[in-house]
mmCIF file of C-alpha atoms in Angstrom:
data_model
loop_
_atom_site.group_PDB
_atom_site.id
_atom_site.type_symbol
_atom_site.label_atom_id
_atom_site.label_comp_id
_atom_site.label_asym_id
_atom_site.label_seq_id
_atom_site.Cartn_x
_atom_site.Cartn_y
_atom_site.Cartn_z
ATOM 1 C CA MET A 186 42.988 119.005 98.754
ATOM 2 C CA ASP A 187 46.337 120.789 98.370
ATOM 3 C CA TRP A 188 45.655 122.817 95.206
ATOM 4 C CA ASN A 189 49.218 124.104 94.866
ATOM 5 C CA LYS A 190 50.614 120.541 94.944
ATOM 6 C CA THR A 191 47.990 119.365 92.459
ATOM 7 C CA LYS A 192 48.773 122.277 90.134
ATOM 8 C CA THR A 193 52.476 121.461 90.310
ATOM 9 C CA ILE A 194 51.777 117.812 89.396
ATOM 10 C CA PHE A 195 49.658 118.904 86.383
ATOM 11 C CA ILE A 196 52.388 121.250 85.222
ATOM 12 C CA ILE A 197 55.013 118.497 85.441
ATOM 13 C CA VAL A 198 52.752 115.978 83.657
ATOM 14 C CA PHE A 199 51.935 118.412 80.823
ATOM 15 C CA SER A 200 55.588 119.363 80.519
ATOM 16 C CA ILE A 201 56.574 115.694 80.167
ATOM 17 C CA LEU A 202 53.749 115.191 77.653
ATOM 18 C CA ASN A 203 54.888 118.184 75.617
ATOM 19 C CA VAL A 204 58.471 116.932 75.609
ATOM 20 C CA PHE A 205 57.260 113.497 74.519
ATOM 21 C CA LEU A 206 55.088 114.915 71.717
ATOM 22 C CA LEU A 207 57.911 117.173 70.572
ATOM 23 C CA SER A 208 60.395 114.291 70.484
ATOM 24 C CA LEU A 209 57.848 112.150 68.595
ATOM 25 C CA TYR A 210 57.284 114.931 66.062
ATOM 26 C CA LEU A 211 61.002 115.523 65.572
ATOM 27 C CA GLY A 212 61.604 111.795 65.158
ATOM 28 C CA ARG A 213 58.940 111.469 62.492
ATOM 29 C CA TYR A 214 60.090 114.664 60.793
ATOM 30 C CA ASN A 215 63.652 113.400 60.615
ATOM 31 C CA GLU A 216 62.444 110.062 59.217
ATOM 32 C CA SER A 217 60.450 111.817 56.513
ATOM 33 C CA GLN A 218 63.446 113.990 55.670
ATOM 34 C CA GLN A 219 65.599 110.903 55.314
ATOM 35 C CA MET A 220 63.006 109.264 53.072
ATOM 36 C CA ASP A 221 62.650 112.343 50.899
ATOM 37 C CA LYS A 222 66.386 112.907 50.664
ATOM 38 C CA PRO A 223 67.651 111.414 47.407
ATOM 39 C CA ASN A 224 70.410 108.829 47.540
ATOM 40 C CA ASP A 225 73.142 110.767 45.790
ATOM 41 C CA THR A 226 75.768 108.033 45.937
ATOM 42 C CA PRO A 227 77.134 107.746 42.380
ATOM 43 C CA ILE A 228 76.250 104.509 40.594
ATOM 44 C CA SER A 229 79.959 103.885 40.019
ATOM 45 C CA GLU A 230 80.504 103.735 43.789
ATOM 46 C CA LYS A 231 77.527 101.420 44.279
ATOM 47 C CA LEU A 232 78.874 99.071 41.634
ATOM 48 C CA ALA A 233 82.314 99.134 43.266
ATOM 49 C CA ILE A 234 80.828 98.235 46.670
ATOM 50 C CA ASP A 235 79.061 95.210 45.144
ATOM 51 C CA ASN A 236 82.092 94.353 42.985
ATOM 52 C CA ILE A 237 80.102 94.692 39.758
ATOM 53 C CA LYS A 238 82.428 95.303 36.833
ATOM 54 C CA ILE A 239 81.718 96.778 33.395
ATOM 55 C CA LEU A 240 83.692 95.913 30.297
ATOM 56 C CA GLU A 241 84.405 98.736 27.904
ATOM 57 C CA THR A 242 81.407 99.289 25.598
ATOM 58 C CA ASP A 243 80.708 101.449 22.575
ATOM 59 C CA HIS A 244 79.015 104.692 23.632
ATOM 60 C CA ALA A 245 78.740 106.081 20.117
ATOM 61 C CA ILE A 246 75.006 105.407 19.658
ATOM 62 C CA GLN A 247 73.117 108.346 21.147
ATOM 63 C CA GLU A 248 69.950 108.511 19.036
ATOM 64 C CA ALA A 249 67.618 106.093 17.242
ATOM 65 C CA SER A 250 64.094 106.066 15.849
ATOM 66 C CA TYR A 251 61.105 103.906 16.607
ATOM 67 C CA VAL A 252 60.449 101.459 13.758
ATOM 68 C CA SER A 253 57.259 100.086 12.223
ATOM 69 C CA GLY A 254 56.607 97.039 10.035
ATOM 70 C CA THR A 255 53.908 94.686 8.754
ATOM 71 C CA VAL A 256 53.605 90.905 8.897
ATOM 72 C CA HIS A 257 54.781 89.233 5.682
ATOM 73 C CA LYS A 258 52.429 86.877 3.837
ATOM 74 C CA PHE A 259 54.312 84.155 1.965
ATOM 75 C CA THR A 260 53.212 83.597 -1.621
ATOM 76 C CA LEU A 261 53.237 80.544 -3.877
ATOM 77 C CA GLU A 262 55.636 82.356 -6.178
ATOM 78 C CA GLU A 263 58.160 82.626 -3.352
ATOM 79 C CA ILE A 264 57.737 78.965 -2.406
ATOM 80 C CA GLU A 265 58.228 77.761 -5.964
ATOM 81 C CA GLU A 266 61.625 79.454 -6.122
ATOM 82 C CA LEU A 267 62.953 77.447 -3.177
ATOM 83 C CA GLU A 268 65.183 74.557 -4.241
ATOM 84 C CA ASN A 269 65.862 71.313 -2.358
ATOM 85 C CA GLN A 270 63.013 72.010 0.064
ATOM 86 C CA GLU A 271 59.727 70.439 1.023
ATOM 87 C CA ILE A 272 57.157 72.732 2.596
ATOM 88 C CA GLU A 273 55.544 70.752 5.380
ATOM 89 C CA ASN A 274 53.167 73.452 6.479
ATOM 90 C CA LEU A 275 52.421 76.835 4.955
ATOM 91 C CA ASN A 276 50.422 79.352 6.859
ATOM 92 C CA THR A 277 50.169 82.699 5.128
ATOM 93 C CA ASP A 278 52.593 84.231 7.640
ATOM 94 C CA LYS A 279 54.721 81.215 8.691
ATOM 95 C CA LEU A 280 56.866 78.923 6.565
ATOM 96 C CA VAL A 281 57.954 75.454 7.742
ATOM 97 C CA SER A 282 60.497 73.769 5.482
ATOM 98 C CA THR A 283 62.609 70.583 5.368
ATOM 99 C CA PHE A 284 65.652 70.148 3.136
ATOM 100 C CA LYS A 285 65.349 67.156 0.827
ATOM 101 C CA GLU A 286 69.129 66.809 0.986
ATOM 102 C CA PRO A 287 70.569 68.051 4.304
ATOM 103 C CA ILE A 288 73.249 70.730 3.951
ATOM 104 C CA LYS A 289 76.583 70.249 5.704
ATOM 105 C CA ILE A 290 77.581 72.953 8.178
ATOM 106 C CA THR A 291 81.317 73.734 8.108
ATOM 107 C CA ASP A 292 83.626 76.559 9.115
ATOM 108 C CA GLU A 293 83.279 77.944 5.594
ATOM 109 C CA ASN A 294 79.650 76.990 5.012
ATOM 110 C CA THR A 295 78.287 78.505 8.209
ATOM 111 C CA ILE A 296 74.671 78.640 9.358
ATOM 112 C CA GLU A 297 74.498 82.311 8.377
ATOM 113 C CA LYS A 298 75.856 81.564 4.901
ATOM 114 C CA ILE A 299 73.397 78.707 4.336
ATOM 115 C CA VAL A 300 70.514 80.875 5.524
ATOM 116 C CA GLN A 301 71.462 83.669 3.128
ATOM 117 C CA GLU A 302 71.546 81.240 0.210
ATOM 118 C CA GLN A 303 68.600 78.964 1.007
ATOM 119 C CA VAL A 304 66.017 81.055 2.883
ATOM 120 C CA ILE A 305 63.704 83.734 1.511
ATOM 121 C CA ARG A 306 65.375 87.093 2.301
ATOM 122 C CA GLY A 307 67.898 85.213 4.397
ATOM 123 C CA SER A 308 70.272 88.167 4.583
ATOM 124 C CA ALA A 309 67.662 90.017 6.646
ATOM 125 C CA TYR A 310 68.442 87.846 9.697
ATOM 126 C CA GLY A 311 71.211 87.949 12.274
ATOM 127 C CA LEU A 312 72.321 85.068 14.477
ATOM 128 C CA TRP A 313 71.072 85.410 18.045
ATOM 129 C CA LYS A 314 71.515 82.178 19.984
ATOM 130 C CA ILE A 315 72.652 78.600 19.555
ATOM 131 C CA ASP A 316 71.686 75.525 21.555
ATOM 132 C CA GLU A 317 74.110 72.726 20.762
ATOM 133 C CA GLU A 318 72.167 70.264 22.889
ATOM 134 C CA SER A 319 68.924 70.647 20.952
ATOM 135 C CA LYS A 320 70.802 71.341 17.686
ATOM 136 C CA THR A 321 68.862 74.549 17.159
ATOM 137 C CA ALA A 322 69.825 78.104 16.273
ATOM 138 C CA ILE A 323 67.678 81.215 16.530
ATOM 139 C CA LEU A 324 68.078 84.154 14.176
ATOM 140 C CA PHE A 325 66.222 87.442 14.508
ATOM 141 C CA GLN A 326 65.306 89.805 11.712
ATOM 142 C CA GLN A 327 67.387 92.971 11.540
ATOM 143 C CA VAL A 328 66.470 96.581 10.900
ATOM 144 C CA ASN A 329 69.091 99.319 10.639
ATOM 145 C CA LYS A 330 71.589 96.459 11.207
ATOM 146 C CA ARG A 331 70.083 95.851 14.654
ATOM 147 C CA LEU A 332 68.154 92.810 15.823
ATOM 148 C CA VAL A 333 64.425 92.774 16.536
ATOM 149 C CA TYR A 334 64.348 90.874 19.828
ATOM 150 C CA TYR A 335 61.924 87.997 20.430
ATOM 151 C CA ASN A 336 59.188 88.904 17.975
ATOM 152 C CA THR A 337 57.286 85.869 16.692
ATOM 153 C CA ASN A 338 56.795 87.573 13.323
ATOM 154 C CA ALA A 339 60.491 88.314 12.751
ATOM 155 C CA LYS A 340 62.254 85.076 13.620
ATOM 156 C CA LEU A 341 64.023 82.182 11.941
ATOM 157 C CA VAL A 342 64.697 78.884 13.751
ATOM 158 C CA VAL A 343 66.995 76.349 12.056
ATOM 159 C CA HIS A 344 67.718 72.717 12.976
ATOM 160 C CA TRP A 345 70.559 70.286 12.245
ATOM 161 C CA ASN A 346 71.178 66.571 12.780
ATOM 162 C CA ASP A 347 73.882 64.496 14.459
ATOM 163 C CA ASN A 348 75.977 64.716 11.288
ATOM 164 C CA ASN A 349 76.081 68.499 11.637
ATOM 165 C CA GLU A 350 73.808 68.932 8.605
ATOM 166 C CA LEU A 351 71.110 71.566 8.358
ATOM 167 C CA ILE A 352 67.785 69.749 7.953
ATOM 168 C CA GLY A 353 65.067 72.414 8.139
ATOM 169 C CA TYR A 354 63.724 75.650 9.526
ATOM 170 C CA GLU A 355 60.675 77.701 10.539
ATOM 171 C CA GLN A 356 60.450 81.263 9.301
ATOM 172 C CA THR A 357 58.483 84.448 9.813
ATOM 173 C CA ILE A 358 59.425 87.897 8.538
ATOM 174 C CA LEU A 359 58.246 91.487 8.586
ATOM 175 C CA ASP A 360 57.816 93.781 5.596
ATOM 176 C CA ASP A 361 58.274 97.533 5.211
ATOM 177 C CA LEU A 362 60.497 97.961 8.251
ATOM 178 C CA GLU A 363 61.194 101.674 8.368
ATOM 179 C CA ASN A 364 61.723 104.515 10.817
ATOM 180 C CA TYR A 365 58.451 105.403 12.504
ATOM 181 C CA ASN A 366 59.341 108.914 13.680
ATOM 182 C CA GLU A 367 62.233 111.279 14.216
ATOM 183 C CA SER A 368 65.297 110.098 16.094
ATOM 184 C CA GLN A 369 64.929 109.915 19.857
ATOM 185 C CA LYS A 370 67.649 110.597 22.416
ATOM 186 C CA LEU A 371 68.737 107.334 24.028
ATOM 187 C CA LEU A 372 69.561 106.690 27.668
ATOM 188 C CA PRO A 373 73.338 106.367 28.129
ATOM 189 C CA HIS A 374 74.782 103.047 29.224
ATOM 190 C CA LEU A 375 75.545 104.077 32.804
ATOM 191 C CA GLN A 376 71.974 105.265 33.334
ATOM 192 C CA VAL A 377 70.663 101.954 32.010
ATOM 193 C CA ILE A 378 72.937 100.103 34.416
ATOM 194 C CA LYS A 379 71.624 102.274 37.263
ATOM 195 C CA ILE A 380 68.051 101.313 36.324
ATOM 196 C CA LEU A 381 68.955 97.626 36.583
ATOM 197 C CA TYR A 382 70.789 98.217 39.870
ATOM 198 C CA ASP A 383 67.894 100.155 41.399
ATOM 199 C CA ASN A 384 65.556 97.322 40.410
ATOM 200 C CA ILE A 385 67.854 94.880 42.276
ATOM 201 C CA LEU A 386 68.565 92.949 39.079
ATOM 202 C CA LEU A 387 72.363 93.101 39.170
ATOM 203 C CA LYS A 388 73.986 90.556 41.468
ATOM 204 C CA PRO A 389 77.202 91.213 43.431
ATOM 205 C CA ASP A 390 80.465 89.970 41.899
ATOM 206 C CA SER A 391 79.007 89.973 38.387
ATOM 207 C CA MET A 392 80.358 91.467 35.174
ATOM 208 C CA ILE A 393 78.430 93.477 32.573
ATOM 209 C CA LYS A 394 79.957 92.069 29.401
ATOM 210 C CA ASP A 395 78.041 93.846 26.671
ATOM 211 C CA ILE A 396 75.363 96.465 26.027
ATOM 212 C CA GLU A 397 73.936 96.390 22.510
ATOM 213 C CA LEU A 398 71.135 98.291 20.813
ATOM 214 C CA GLY A 399 68.254 96.503 19.100
ATOM 215 C CA TYR A 400 64.450 96.722 18.992
ATOM 216 C CA SER A 401 61.583 95.259 20.980
ATOM 217 C CA THR A 402 57.859 95.193 20.289
ATOM 218 C CA LEU A 403 56.124 98.307 21.602
ATOM 219 C CA ALA A 404 52.647 97.921 20.091
ATOM 220 C CA GLN A 405 50.733 95.876 17.557
ATOM 221 C CA VAL A 406 47.751 97.190 15.598
ATOM 222 C CA THR A 407 46.217 94.541 13.296
ATOM 223 C CA GLU A 408 49.084 93.539 10.988
ATOM 224 C CA THR A 409 51.228 96.594 11.755
ATOM 225 C CA GLN A 410 53.729 96.611 14.602
ATOM 226 C CA VAL A 411 55.823 99.334 16.217
ATOM 227 C CA PHE A 412 59.244 98.635 17.727
ATOM 228 C CA ALA A 413 61.141 100.672 20.301
ATOM 229 C CA PRO A 414 64.926 101.092 20.510
ATOM 230 C CA THR A 415 66.009 98.699 23.250
ATOM 231 C CA TRP A 416 69.258 98.088 25.115
ATOM 232 C CA HIS A 417 70.212 94.433 25.520
ATOM 233 C CA ILE A 418 72.487 93.976 28.550
ATOM 234 C CA LEU A 419 74.501 90.772 28.925
ATOM 235 C CA VAL A 420 75.722 89.952 32.455
ATOM 236 C CA GLU A 421 78.083 87.171 33.545
ATOM 237 C CA LEU A 422 77.604 85.890 37.106
ATOM 238 C CA ILE A 423 80.391 84.728 39.397
ATOM 239 C CA ASP A 424 79.690 81.080 38.499
ATOM 240 C CA GLY A 425 80.054 81.790 34.781
ATOM 241 C CA THR A 426 76.358 81.636 33.891
ATOM 242 C CA MET A 427 74.823 84.397 31.803
ATOM 243 C CA GLU A 428 71.835 86.622 32.449
ATOM 244 C CA GLU A 429 70.340 89.100 29.997
ATOM 245 C CA TYR A 430 68.130 92.113 30.448
ATOM 246 C CA PHE A 431 66.284 94.434 28.100
ATOM 247 C CA VAL A 432 65.588 98.115 28.793
ATOM 248 C CA ASN A 433 63.578 100.503 26.624
ATOM 249 C CA ALA A 434 66.338 102.841 25.456
ATOM 250 C CA VAL A 435 64.047 105.897 25.410
ATOM 251 C CA GLU A 436 61.697 105.414 28.362
ATOM 252 C CA GLY A 437 64.006 103.453 30.686
ATOM 253 C CA ARG A 438 61.454 100.684 31.293
ATOM 254 C CA VAL A 439 62.745 97.179 32.019
ATOM 255 C CA ILE A 440 61.160 94.802 29.498
ATOM 256 C CA GLU A 441 60.156 91.234 30.289
ATOM 257 C CA MET A 442 60.862 89.119 27.229
ATOM 258 C CA PRO A 443 59.110 85.815 26.401
ATOM 259 C CA LYS A 444 60.991 82.774 27.655
ATOM 260 C CA GLU A 445 59.876 80.023 25.324
ATOM 261 C CA THR A 446 62.684 80.543 22.812
ATOM 262 C CA GLU A 447 65.587 81.282 25.132
ATOM 263 C CA GLN A 448 68.753 79.333 24.444
ATOM 264 C CA SER A 449 72.427 79.654 25.306
ATOM 265 C CA VAL A 450 73.946 82.999 24.452
ATOM 266 C CA VAL A 451 76.281 82.995 21.479
ATOM 267 C CA GLU A 452 79.762 84.064 22.571
#
């Protein structure tokens, strides 16, 4: 055996192996560095690349408090004060009513006006959505002049007939809605948009039409509920259809809302 030749072969083999291991290590190190390196491209540039536009919105709201409330129990005294109505079903926390004489809806006598005049604490609600096809409108209870989104205990659903006359409604409402704690700093609009973008929720060639502050249910303990400040983001797609998203305005968590009451967005 030629030991010198064998030694040379071993040296070459180990040298190649070392080069291979070094290149493998450097490759993996560079990959990890790329993964750890934050993507510092501004959200405005990302939106521009995907042709996502933002209409001018009000940035004045910077702080808001969590809110708490309790489920309202309807009383016989309240029911007896209602005129021109038949109560088809009365649970302690839900009122179902039909108008004996339907009430005409006009430009002057709007749904909101009729609700304020005919429904218990009707001024506490704000119009949310209308479905002309099913002749139904959804109103949500308000606190601090902001809507409480999709809470079954803070909702009013009204119905009308083919003659454009209001014929009845179902109602729930919360009592003692008040600030739950000190004001919290809210996420600014652009940061909320970035959260939606990073979650791949914003589609290319869309337009963010509105960002509005309301409340969503955070927790429920027996009859008491706590509501968190929540951004509602309305997005128009390239085909004209609308999508909406909800983001906890303090924590930045995207909220999945119930779908059973969704209707067309009021413009």
